[in-house]
């Protein structure tokens, strides 16, 4: 059982408001080590500097989108197994299937609340202690 306060999470989204809401939700769950990136390129830079227990990334971003970022992470033997949750407004069945086929560990549809964030994280990492 992971202890929330010991988790290190990278939040990737091109909208500061979504990064802030996600950070706030994580803090309500007890997660204190949260890093942010504004796009996939910045996220890859962060991953080259630090190991994270979880990545939560938006699907739709300029340049490298969430699925492109996921593909780059999964191809990297050092960080390729890092759990990855895709954050998106897309909730149609085709989008969900596409994300699963790409290798996401879970999928959060915006807007979301803290209980949803908790359940999606726990589905990937196990119960938060």
Coordinates of N, CA, C and O in Angstrom, one line a residue:
X1 N 0.8 -1.2 0.0 CA 0.0 0.0 0.0 C 0.9 1.2 0.0 O 1.6 1.4 0.9
X2 N 0.8 2.0 -1.1 CA 1.6 3.3 -1.1 C 1.1 4.3 -0.1 O -0.1 4.4 0.1
X3 N 2.1 5.0 0.5 CA 1.7 6.1 1.4 C 1.7 7.4 0.6 O 2.7 7.7 -0.1
X4 N 0.5 8.0 0.6 CA 0.3 9.2 -0.3 C 1.4 10.2 -0.1 O 2.0 10.8 -1.1
X5 N 1.8 10.5 1.1 CA 2.8 11.6 1.4 C 4.2 11.2 0.8 O 5.0 12.1 0.7
X6 N 4.4 9.9 0.5 CA 5.7 9.5 0.0 C 5.7 9.5 -1.6 O 6.8 9.2 -2.1
X7 N 4.6 9.6 -2.2 CA 4.5 9.6 -3.6 C 5.1 10.8 -4.3 O 4.9 11.9 -3.8
X8 N 5.7 10.6 -5.5 CA 6.2 11.7 -6.3 C 5.4 11.6 -7.6 O 5.4 10.6 -8.3
X9 N 4.6 12.7 -7.9 CA 3.7 12.7 -9.1 C 4.1 13.9 -10.0 O 4.4 15.0 -9.6
X10 N 4.1 13.6 -11.3 CA 4.3 14.6 -12.3 C 3.0 14.8 -13.0 O 2.4 13.9 -13.5
X11 N 2.6 16.1 -13.0 CA 1.3 16.5 -13.6 C 1.7 17.3 -14.9 O 2.4 18.3 -14.8
X12 N 1.2 16.9 -16.0 CA 1.5 17.5 -17.3 C 0.2 18.0 -18.0 O -0.7 17.2 -18.3
X13 N 0.1 19.3 -18.1 CA -1.0 19.9 -18.8 C -0.7 21.3 -19.3 O 0.1 22.0 -18.6
X14 N -1.2 21.7 -20.4 CA -0.8 23.0 -20.9 C -1.7 24.1 -20.3 O -1.4 25.3 -20.6
X15 N -2.6 23.8 -19.5 CA -3.4 24.8 -18.8 C -3.1 24.8 -17.4 O -3.2 23.8 -16.6
X16 N -2.6 26.0 -16.9 CA -2.2 26.2 -15.5 C -3.3 25.9 -14.6 O -3.1 25.3 -13.5
X17 N -4.6 26.2 -15.0 CA -5.7 25.9 -14.1 C -5.9 24.5 -13.8 O -6.2 24.0 -12.7
X18 N -5.8 23.6 -14.8 CA -5.9 22.2 -14.7 C -4.8 21.6 -13.8 O -5.0 20.8 -13.0
X19 N -3.5 22.1 -14.1 CA -2.4 21.7 -13.3 C -2.7 22.0 -11.8 O -2.5 21.2 -10.9
X20 N -3.2 23.2 -11.6 CA -3.5 23.6 -10.2 C -4.6 22.8 -9.6 O -4.5 22.4 -8.4
X21 N -5.7 22.5 -10.3 CA -6.7 21.7 -9.7 C -6.2 20.3 -9.4 O -6.6 19.7 -8.4
X22 N -5.4 19.8 -10.3 CA -4.9 18.4 -10.1 C -4.0 18.4 -8.9 O -4.1 17.5 -8.0
X23 N -3.1 19.4 -8.8 CA -2.2 19.6 -7.6 C -3.0 19.6 -6.3 O -2.7 19.0 -5.3
X24 N -4.1 20.5 -6.4 CA -4.9 20.6 -5.2 C -5.6 19.3 -4.8 O -5.6 18.9 -3.6
X25 N -6.1 18.6 -5.8 CA -6.7 17.3 -5.5 C -5.7 16.3 -4.9 O -6.0 15.6 -4.0
X26 N -4.5 16.3 -5.5 CA -3.5 15.4 -4.9 C -3.1 15.8 -3.5 O -2.9 14.9 -2.7
X27 N -3.1 17.1 -3.2 CA -2.7 17.5 -1.9 C -3.8 17.1 -0.9 O -3.6 16.7 0.2
X28 N -5.1 17.1 -1.3 CA -6.2 16.6 -0.5 C -6.1 15.1 -0.2 O -6.6 14.7 0.8
X29 N -5.4 14.4 -1.1 CA -5.2 13.0 -0.9 C -3.9 12.7 0.0 O -3.6 11.6 0.3
X30 N -3.2 13.8 0.3 CA -2.0 13.7 1.1 C -0.7 13.6 0.3 O 0.4 13.5 0.9
X31 N -0.8 13.8 -1.0 CA 0.4 13.8 -1.9 C 1.1 15.2 -1.8 O 0.4 16.2 -2.1
X32 N 2.3 15.3 -1.4 CA 3.0 16.6 -1.2 C 4.1 16.8 -2.3 O 4.4 18.0 -2.6
X33 N 4.6 15.8 -2.9 CA 5.7 15.9 -3.9 C 5.0 15.9 -5.3 O 4.9 14.8 -5.9
X34 N 4.6 17.1 -5.8 CA 4.0 17.2 -7.1 C 4.8 18.1 -7.9 O 5.1 19.3 -7.5
X35 N 5.3 17.7 -9.1 CA 6.0 18.5 -10.1 C 5.0 18.7 -11.2 O 4.1 17.9 -11.5
X36 N 5.2 19.9 -11.9 CA 4.4 20.2 -13.0 C 5.2 20.4 -14.3 O 6.4 20.9 -14.2
X37 N 4.6 20.1 -15.4 CA 5.2 20.4 -16.8 C 4.1 20.9 -17.6 O 2.9 20.4 -17.6
X38 N 4.4 21.9 -18.5 CA 3.4 22.5 -19.4 C 3.2 21.7 -20.7 O 2.2 22.0 -21.4
X39 N 4.1 20.8 -21.0 CA 3.9 20.0 -22.2 C 4.7 18.8 -22.2 O 5.5 18.5 -21.2
X40 N 4.6 17.9 -23.2 CA 5.4 16.7 -23.3 C 6.9 16.9 -23.2 O 7.6 16.1 -22.5
X41 N 7.4 17.8 -23.9 CA 8.8 18.1 -23.9 C 9.4 18.4 -22.5 O 10.4 17.9 -22.1
X42 N 8.6 19.3 -21.8 CA 9.0 19.7 -20.5 C 8.9 18.4 -19.6 O 9.8 18.3 -18.7
X43 N 7.9 17.6 -19.8 CA 7.8 16.4 -19.0 C 9.0 15.5 -19.2 O 9.5 14.9 -18.2
X44 N 9.4 15.3 -20.4 CA 10.6 14.4 -20.7 C 11.8 15.0 -20.0 O 12.6 14.2 -19.4
X45 N 11.9 16.3 -20.0 CA 13.1 16.9 -19.3 C 13.0 16.6 -17.8 O 14.0 16.3 -17.1
X46 N 11.8 16.7 -17.2 CA 11.6 16.4 -15.8 C 12.0 15.0 -15.5 O 12.6 14.6 -14.5
X47 N 11.5 14.1 -16.4 CA 11.8 12.6 -16.2 C 13.3 12.3 -16.3 O 13.7 11.3 -15.8
X48 N 14.0 13.1 -17.0 CA 15.5 12.9 -17.1 C 16.2 13.3 -15.8 O 17.3 12.9 -15.6
X49 N 15.5 14.1 -15.0 CA 16.1 14.6 -13.8 C 15.7 13.9 -12.5 O 16.4 13.9 -11.5
X50 N 14.5 13.3 -12.6 CA 13.9 12.7 -11.4 C 13.0 11.5 -11.7 O 12.4 11.5 -12.8
X51 N 12.9 10.6 -10.9 CA 12.0 9.5 -11.0 C 10.7 9.8 -10.3 O 10.6 10.3 -9.2
X52 N 9.6 9.5 -11.0 CA 8.2 9.7 -10.4 C 7.5 8.4 -10.2 O 7.7 7.4 -11.0
X53 N 6.6 8.4 -9.2 CA 5.8 7.2 -9.0 C 4.6 7.1 -9.9 O 4.0 6.1 -10.1
X54 N 4.2 8.3 -10.4 CA 3.0 8.4 -11.2 C 3.1 9.6 -12.1 O 3.6 10.7 -11.7
X55 N 2.6 9.5 -13.3 CA 2.4 10.6 -14.3 C 1.0 10.8 -14.6 O 0.3 9.8 -14.9
X56 N 0.5 12.0 -14.4 CA -0.9 12.3 -14.8 C -0.8 13.4 -15.9 O -0.2 14.5 -15.7
X57 N -1.2 13.0 -17.2 CA -1.0 13.9 -18.3 C -2.2 14.1 -19.1 O -3.0 13.2 -19.3
X58 N -2.4 15.4 -19.6 CA -3.5 15.7 -20.5 C -3.2 15.0 -21.8 O -2.1 14.8 -22.2
X59 N -4.3 14.7 -22.5 CA -4.2 14.1 -23.8 C -3.9 15.2 -24.9 O -3.0 15.1 -25.6
X60 N -4.7 16.3 -24.8 CA -4.6 17.3 -25.9 C -3.7 18.5 -25.4 O -4.1 19.3 -24.6
X61 N -2.5 18.5 -26.0 CA -1.5 19.6 -25.8 C -0.9 19.9 -27.1 O -0.8 19.0 -28.0
X62 N -0.4 21.1 -27.3 CA 0.3 21.5 -28.5 C 1.6 20.7 -28.5 O 2.2 20.4 -27.5
X63 N 2.1 20.5 -29.7 CA 3.4 19.8 -29.9 C 3.2 18.4 -29.6 O 2.5 17.6 -30.3
X64 N 3.8 17.9 -28.5 CA 3.7 16.5 -28.1 C 2.5 16.3 -27.2 O 2.5 16.8 -26.1
X65 N 1.5 15.6 -27.7 CA 0.3 15.4 -26.9 C 0.5 14.2 -25.9 O 1.6 13.7 -25.9
X66 N -0.5 14.0 -25.1 CA -0.3 13.0 -24.1 C 0.0 11.6 -24.6 O 0.8 10.9 -24.0
X67 N -0.6 11.2 -25.7 CA -0.3 9.8 -26.2 C 1.1 9.8 -26.8 O 1.8 8.8 -26.7
X68 N 1.6 10.9 -27.4 CA 3.0 11.0 -27.9 C 3.9 10.9 -26.7 O 5.0 10.2 -26.8
X69 N 3.6 11.6 -25.7 CA 4.4 11.5 -24.4 C 4.5 10.1 -23.9 O 5.5 9.6 -23.6
X70 N 3.3 9.5 -23.8 CA 3.3 8.1 -23.3 C 4.1 7.2 -24.2 O 4.9 6.4 -23.6
X71 N 4.1 7.3 -25.5 CA 4.9 6.5 -26.4 C 6.4 6.7 -26.1 O 7.1 5.7 -26.1
X72 N 6.8 7.9 -25.9 CA 8.2 8.2 -25.6 C 8.6 7.6 -24.3 O 9.7 7.1 -24.1
X73 N 7.7 7.7 -23.3 CA 8.0 7.1 -22.0 C 8.1 5.6 -22.0 O 9.1 5.0 -21.5
X74 N 7.1 5.0 -22.7 CA 7.1 3.5 -22.8 C 8.3 3.0 -23.5 O 8.8 1.9 -23.3
X75 N 8.9 3.8 -24.4 CA 10.1 3.4 -25.2 C 11.4 3.5 -24.4 O 12.4 3.0 -24.9
X76 N 11.3 4.2 -23.3 CA 12.5 4.4 -22.5 C 12.7 3.4 -21.4 O 11.8 3.3 -20.5
X77 N 13.7 2.6 -21.4 CA 13.8 1.5 -20.5 C 14.0 2.0 -19.0 O 13.7 1.2 -18.1
X78 N 14.4 3.2 -18.8 CA 14.6 3.7 -17.5 C 13.3 4.1 -16.8 O 13.0 3.8 -15.7
X79 N 12.4 4.7 -17.6 CA 11.1 5.2 -17.0 C 9.9 4.6 -17.6 O 8.8 4.9 -17.3
X80 N 10.1 3.6 -18.5 CA 9.0 3.1 -19.3 C 7.9 2.4 -18.5 O 6.8 2.3 -19.1
X81 N 8.2 2.0 -17.3 CA 7.1 1.3 -16.5 C 6.4 2.2 -15.6 O 5.6 1.8 -14.8
X82 N 6.7 3.5 -15.6 CA 6.1 4.5 -14.7 C 4.6 4.5 -15.0 O 4.2 4.7 -16.2
X83 N 3.8 4.3 -14.0 CA 2.3 4.4 -14.2 C 1.9 5.7 -14.8 O 2.4 6.8 -14.4
X84 N 0.9 5.7 -15.7 CA 0.6 6.8 -16.5 C -1.0 6.9 -16.5 O -1.6 6.0 -17.0
X85 N -1.5 8.0 -16.1 CA -3.0 8.2 -16.1 C -3.2 9.4 -17.1 O -2.6 10.5 -17.0
X86 N -4.1 9.2 -18.0 CA -4.4 10.2 -19.1 C -5.6 11.0 -18.6 O -6.6 10.5 -18.1
X87 N -5.4 12.3 -18.6 CA -6.5 13.2 -18.2 C -7.0 13.9 -19.5 O -6.3 14.5 -20.3
X88 N -8.3 13.8 -19.7 CA -8.9 14.3 -20.9 C -10.4 14.6 -20.8 O -11.1 14.1 -19.9
X89 N -10.9 15.4 -21.7 CA -12.3 15.7 -21.9 C -13.0 14.6 -22.8 O -14.2 14.6 -22.8
X90 N -12.2 13.8 -23.4 CA -12.7 12.8 -24.4 C -13.2 11.6 -23.6 O -12.5 11.0 -22.9
X91 N -14.5 11.4 -23.7 CA -15.1 10.3 -23.0 C -15.9 9.3 -23.9 O -16.6 8.4 -23.4
X92 N -15.6 9.4 -25.2 CA -16.3 8.4 -26.1 C -15.5 7.1 -26.1 O -14.3 7.0 -25.8
X93 N -16.2 6.1 -26.5 CA -15.6 4.7 -26.4 C -14.4 4.6 -27.3 O -13.4 3.9 -26.9
X94 N -14.4 5.2 -28.5 CA -13.2 5.1 -29.3 C -12.0 5.7 -28.7 O -10.9 5.1 -28.8
X95 N -12.1 6.8 -28.0 CA -11.0 7.5 -27.4 C -10.5 6.6 -26.3 O -9.2 6.5 -26.1
X96 N -11.4 6.1 -25.5 CA -10.9 5.2 -24.4 C -10.2 4.0 -24.9 O -9.1 3.7 -24.4
X97 N -10.7 3.4 -25.9 CA -10.0 2.2 -26.5 C -8.6 2.6 -27.1 O -7.6 1.9 -26.9
X98 N -8.5 3.8 -27.7 CA -7.2 4.3 -28.2 C -6.2 4.5 -27.1 O -5.1 4.1 -27.2
X99 N -6.7 5.1 -26.0 CA -5.8 5.3 -24.9 C -5.3 4.0 -24.3 O -4.1 3.8 -24.0
X100 N -6.2 3.0 -24.1 CA -5.9 1.7 -23.5 C -4.9 1.0 -24.5 O -3.9 0.5 -24.0
X101 N -5.1 1.1 -25.7 CA -4.2 0.4 -26.7 C -2.8 1.1 -26.7 O -1.8 0.4 -26.9
X102 N -2.8 2.3 -26.4 CA -1.5 3.1 -26.3 C -0.7 2.7 -25.0 O 0.5 3.0 -24.9
X103 N -1.4 2.1 -24.0 CA -0.7 1.7 -22.8 C -0.9 2.5 -21.6 O -0.1 2.4 -20.6
X104 N -2.0 3.3 -21.6 CA -2.3 4.1 -20.3 C -2.7 3.1 -19.2 O -3.2 2.0 -19.5
X105 N -2.4 3.5 -18.0 CA -2.8 2.6 -16.9 C -4.2 3.0 -16.4 O -4.9 2.1 -15.8
X106 N -4.6 4.2 -16.7 CA -6.0 4.6 -16.3 C -6.3 5.9 -17.1 O -5.4 6.5 -17.7
X107 N -7.5 6.3 -16.9 CA -8.1 7.4 -17.7 C -9.0 8.2 -16.9 O -10.0 7.7 -16.3
X108 N -8.8 9.5 -16.8 CA -9.7 10.4 -16.0 C -10.3 11.4 -17.0 O -9.7 12.1 -17.7
X109 N -11.7 11.5 -16.9 CA -12.4 12.4 -17.8 C -12.6 13.7 -17.0 O -13.1 13.7 -15.8
X110 N -12.3 14.9 -17.6 CA -12.5 16.2 -17.1 C -13.9 16.6 -17.3 O -14.5 16.2 -18.4
X111 N -14.5 17.3 -16.4 CA -14.0 17.6 -15.1 C -14.1 16.4 -14.1 O -14.9 15.5 -14.3
X112 N -13.2 16.5 -13.1 CA -13.2 15.4 -12.2 C -13.2 15.9 -10.7 O -12.9 17.1 -10.5
X113 N -13.5 15.1 -9.8 CA -13.5 15.5 -8.4 C -12.4 14.6 -7.7 O -11.8 13.7 -8.2
X114 N -12.2 15.0 -6.4 CA -11.2 14.3 -5.6 C -11.5 12.8 -5.4 O -10.5 12.0 -5.6
X115 N -12.7 12.4 -5.1 CA -13.0 10.9 -5.0 C -12.6 10.2 -6.3 O -12.1 9.1 -6.3
X116 N -12.9 10.8 -7.5 CA -12.6 10.2 -8.7 C -11.1 10.1 -8.9 O -10.5 9.0 -9.3
X117 N -10.4 11.1 -8.6 CA -8.9 11.1 -8.6 C -8.3 10.0 -7.8 O -7.5 9.2 -8.2
X118 N -8.9 9.9 -6.5 CA -8.4 8.9 -5.6 C -8.7 7.5 -6.2 O -7.8 6.6 -6.2
X119 N -9.9 7.2 -6.7 CA -10.2 5.9 -7.2 C -9.3 5.5 -8.4 O -8.9 4.4 -8.5
X120 N -9.0 6.5 -9.3 CA -8.2 6.2 -10.5 C -6.8 5.9 -10.1 O -6.1 5.0 -10.6
X121 N -6.3 6.7 -9.1 CA -4.9 6.5 -8.6 C -4.8 5.1 -7.9 O -3.9 4.3 -8.1
X122 N -5.8 4.8 -7.1 CA -5.8 3.6 -6.3 C -5.9 2.4 -7.2 O -5.4 1.3 -7.0
X123 N -6.6 2.5 -8.3 CA -6.8 1.4 -9.3 C -5.4 1.1 -9.9 O -5.2 0.0 -10.3
X124 N -4.5 2.1 -10.0 CA -3.2 1.9 -10.6 C -2.2 1.5 -9.5 O -1.4 0.6 -9.7
X125 N -2.2 2.2 -8.4 CA -1.1 2.0 -7.4 C -1.5 1.2 -6.2 O -0.6 0.8 -5.4
X126 N -2.8 1.0 -6.0 CA -3.3 0.3 -4.8 C -3.8 1.3 -3.8 O -3.6 2.5 -4.0
X127 N -4.4 0.9 -2.7 CA -4.9 1.8 -1.7 C -3.9 2.8 -1.2 O -2.8 2.4 -0.9
X128 N -4.3 4.0 -1.1 CA -3.4 5.0 -0.6 C -3.5 5.0 1.0 O -4.6 5.0 1.5
X129 N -2.4 4.9 1.6 CA -2.3 4.9 3.1 C -2.1 6.2 3.6 O -1.9 7.2 3.0

